[in-house]
Structure formats: C-alpha cells, structure tokens
Amino acid sequence: MNIPLDKSTRTIKIPALVLALLLFFVVLYYPLFQNQQAQKALALLVLVGILWMTEAIPLALTGLMIPVAAVFLQLVPTGDAFSEFAHPIIF
C-alpha cells in the first residue's frame, strides 16, 4: 500500500517503512554492545540504511531526519547536529 504525497510519483511505501522501524527498535533494544551509544548509533544506521535502500520515504527527508534522530537518541548535542545547516557556503 502506497500513500501518494502529491500528483508526482513520490509515495510513502508503508511496508518498507514498517520494516525499517521494526528493525530499528529491535537493534535498539536487543543488547549487542555493552556501550549504549554504540547500540543507538547502530540502530540509527540500520534505520537510515533501510530507508535509503528501499526509498520508503523521499531521500531528502531521510537525510534531514538523521540529525534530528541523532539528537533524540542523545548521540550528539543539538548544536553539533545542526551546525552544518548554518554553514556560510549553504547560505
């Protein structure tokens, strides 16, 4: 089942999104590492990798989601996560 976002061909692929979120939470809560930060980073890598490979959501949205998720998972401070968005070359 696909949900159209607009009249173009962009859609949200529900099965791939559910699979990505399911594997994210499995990796996040199944103890693979003693270091909790490494566990969170691997879970984020799995989520983003699956979303990019399946294109479950648009690639730009996946890319913008990474720093937000890293802040929510407490992997990096907010200033460090979003500092490159304010780089002088971008603006």
PDB file of C-alpha atoms in Angstrom:
ATOM      1  CA  MET A   1       0.000   0.000   0.000  1.00  0.00           C
ATOM      2  CA  ASN A   2       1.420   3.346  -1.045  1.00  0.00           C
ATOM      3  CA  ILE A   3       0.224   6.753   0.096  1.00  0.00           C
ATOM      4  CA  PRO A   4       0.633   9.391  -2.620  1.00  0.00           C
ATOM      5  CA  LEU A   5       2.200  12.633  -1.405  1.00  0.00           C
ATOM      6  CA  ASP A   6       1.269  14.672  -4.462  1.00  0.00           C
ATOM      7  CA  LYS A   7       0.466  14.123  -8.126  1.00  0.00           C
ATOM      8  CA  SER A   8       4.047  13.187  -8.953  1.00  0.00           C
ATOM      9  CA  THR A   9       5.442   9.703  -8.419  1.00  0.00           C
ATOM     10  CA  ARG A  10       6.576  10.313  -4.823  1.00  0.00           C
ATOM     11  CA  THR A  11       4.939   7.946  -2.379  1.00  0.00           C
ATOM     12  CA  ILE A  12       5.462   6.611   1.105  1.00  0.00           C
ATOM     13  CA  LYS A  13       5.997   2.860   0.987  1.00  0.00           C
ATOM     14  CA  ILE A  14       4.263   1.629   4.126  1.00  0.00           C
ATOM     15  CA  PRO A  15       5.656  -1.965   4.264  1.00  0.00           C
ATOM     16  CA  ALA A  16       9.255  -0.771   3.902  1.00  0.00           C
ATOM     17  CA  LEU A  17       8.724   1.971   6.482  1.00  0.00           C
ATOM     18  CA  VAL A  18       7.234  -0.502   8.962  1.00  0.00           C
ATOM     19  CA  LEU A  19      10.131  -2.913   8.347  1.00  0.00           C
ATOM     20  CA  ALA A  20      12.685  -0.143   8.887  1.00  0.00           C
ATOM     21  CA  LEU A  21      11.059   0.989  12.139  1.00  0.00           C
ATOM     22  CA  LEU A  22      10.689  -2.582  13.377  1.00  0.00           C
ATOM     23  CA  LEU A  23      14.359  -3.371  12.754  1.00  0.00           C
ATOM     24  CA  PHE A  24      15.354  -0.035  14.298  1.00  0.00           C
ATOM     25  CA  PHE A  25      13.636  -0.901  17.565  1.00  0.00           C
ATOM     26  CA  VAL A  26      14.922  -4.492  17.527  1.00  0.00           C
ATOM     27  CA  VAL A  27      18.513  -3.309  17.128  1.00  0.00           C
ATOM     28  CA  LEU A  28      17.976  -0.501  19.630  1.00  0.00           C
ATOM     29  CA  TYR A  29      16.674  -2.740  22.422  1.00  0.00           C
ATOM     30  CA  TYR A  30      18.381  -6.086  21.718  1.00  0.00           C
ATOM     31  CA  PRO A  31      21.727  -5.935  23.562  1.00  0.00           C
ATOM     32  CA  LEU A  32      24.516  -6.272  21.007  1.00  0.00           C
ATOM     33  CA  PHE A  33      27.065  -3.952  22.601  1.00  0.00           C
ATOM     34  CA  GLN A  34      27.927  -3.032  26.159  1.00  0.00           C
ATOM     35  CA  ASN A  35      28.263   0.593  25.078  1.00  0.00           C
ATOM     36  CA  GLN A  36      24.770   2.105  24.820  1.00  0.00           C
ATOM     37  CA  GLN A  37      25.948   4.876  22.470  1.00  0.00           C
ATOM     38  CA  ALA A  38      27.226   2.270  20.002  1.00  0.00           C
ATOM     39  CA  GLN A  39      23.897   0.450  20.231  1.00  0.00           C
ATOM     40  CA  LYS A  40      21.984   3.652  19.426  1.00  0.00           C
ATOM     41  CA  ALA A  41      24.326   4.520  16.557  1.00  0.00           C
ATOM     42  CA  LEU A  42      23.933   1.062  15.010  1.00  0.00           C
ATOM     43  CA  ALA A  43      20.155   1.287  15.313  1.00  0.00           C
ATOM     44  CA  LEU A  44      20.185   4.664  13.551  1.00  0.00           C
ATOM     45  CA  LEU A  45      22.470   3.272  10.836  1.00  0.00           C
ATOM     46  CA  VAL A  46      20.105   0.338  10.264  1.00  0.00           C
ATOM     47  CA  LEU A  47      17.076   2.645  10.078  1.00  0.00           C
ATOM     48  CA  VAL A  48      18.683   5.088   7.659  1.00  0.00           C
ATOM     49  CA  GLY A  49      20.219   2.333   5.549  1.00  0.00           C
ATOM     50  CA  ILE A  50      16.900   0.578   5.053  1.00  0.00           C
ATOM     51  CA  LEU A  51      15.093   3.841   4.333  1.00  0.00           C
ATOM     52  CA  TRP A  52      17.703   4.785   1.720  1.00  0.00           C
ATOM     53  CA  MET A  53      17.791   1.350   0.076  1.00  0.00           C
ATOM     54  CA  THR A  54      14.024   0.977  -0.125  1.00  0.00           C
ATOM     55  CA  GLU A  55      13.270   4.678  -0.646  1.00  0.00           C
ATOM     56  CA  ALA A  56      10.362   4.191   1.754  1.00  0.00           C
ATOM     57  CA  ILE A  57      10.264   7.949   2.241  1.00  0.00           C
ATOM     58  CA  PRO A  58      11.862  10.552  -0.058  1.00  0.00           C
ATOM     59  CA  LEU A  59      15.653  10.554   0.173  1.00  0.00           C
ATOM     60  CA  ALA A  60      15.828  14.230   1.140  1.00  0.00           C
ATOM     61  CA  LEU A  61      13.506  13.616   4.064  1.00  0.00           C
ATOM     62  CA  THR A  62      15.622  10.655   5.147  1.00  0.00           C
ATOM     63  CA  GLY A  63      18.730  12.827   5.034  1.00  0.00           C
ATOM     64  CA  LEU A  64      17.117  15.575   7.101  1.00  0.00           C
ATOM     65  CA  MET A  65      15.856  13.020   9.602  1.00  0.00           C
ATOM     66  CA  ILE A  66      19.379  11.854  10.550  1.00  0.00           C
ATOM     67  CA  PRO A  67      20.466  14.821  12.719  1.00  0.00           C
ATOM     68  CA  VAL A  68      17.029  15.018  14.324  1.00  0.00           C
ATOM     69  CA  ALA A  69      17.119  11.333  15.235  1.00  0.00           C
ATOM     70  CA  ALA A  70      20.714  11.642  16.462  1.00  0.00           C
ATOM     71  CA  VAL A  71      19.649  14.432  18.840  1.00  0.00           C
ATOM     72  CA  PHE A  72      16.637  12.468  20.103  1.00  0.00           C
ATOM     73  CA  LEU A  73      18.839   9.415  20.682  1.00  0.00           C
ATOM     74  CA  GLN A  74      21.314  11.674  22.528  1.00  0.00           C
ATOM     75  CA  LEU A  75      24.174  10.702  20.232  1.00  0.00           C
ATOM     76  CA  VAL A  76      25.270  14.294  19.602  1.00  0.00           C
ATOM     77  CA  PRO A  77      24.421  17.677  21.118  1.00  0.00           C
ATOM     78  CA  THR A  78      21.901  19.796  19.246  1.00  0.00           C
ATOM     79  CA  GLY A  79      24.441  22.433  18.240  1.00  0.00           C
ATOM     80  CA  ASP A  80      26.781  19.875  16.717  1.00  0.00           C
ATOM     81  CA  ALA A  81      23.996  18.077  14.856  1.00  0.00           C
ATOM     82  CA  PHE A  82      22.619  21.181  13.163  1.00  0.00           C
ATOM     83  CA  SER A  83      25.771  23.295  12.815  1.00  0.00           C
ATOM     84  CA  GLU A  84      26.384  22.305   9.180  1.00  0.00           C
ATOM     85  CA  PHE A  85      22.946  23.566   8.167  1.00  0.00           C
ATOM     86  CA  ALA A  86      24.128  27.089   9.050  1.00  0.00           C
ATOM     87  CA  HIS A  87      27.397  26.842   7.113  1.00  0.00           C
ATOM     88  CA  PRO A  88      28.171  30.059   5.152  1.00  0.00           C
ATOM     89  CA  ILE A  89      28.526  28.154   1.869  1.00  0.00           C
ATOM     90  CA  ILE A  90      24.920  26.963   2.115  1.00  0.00           C
ATOM     91  CA  PHE A  91      23.568  30.464   2.709  1.00  0.00           C
TER      92      PHE A  91
END
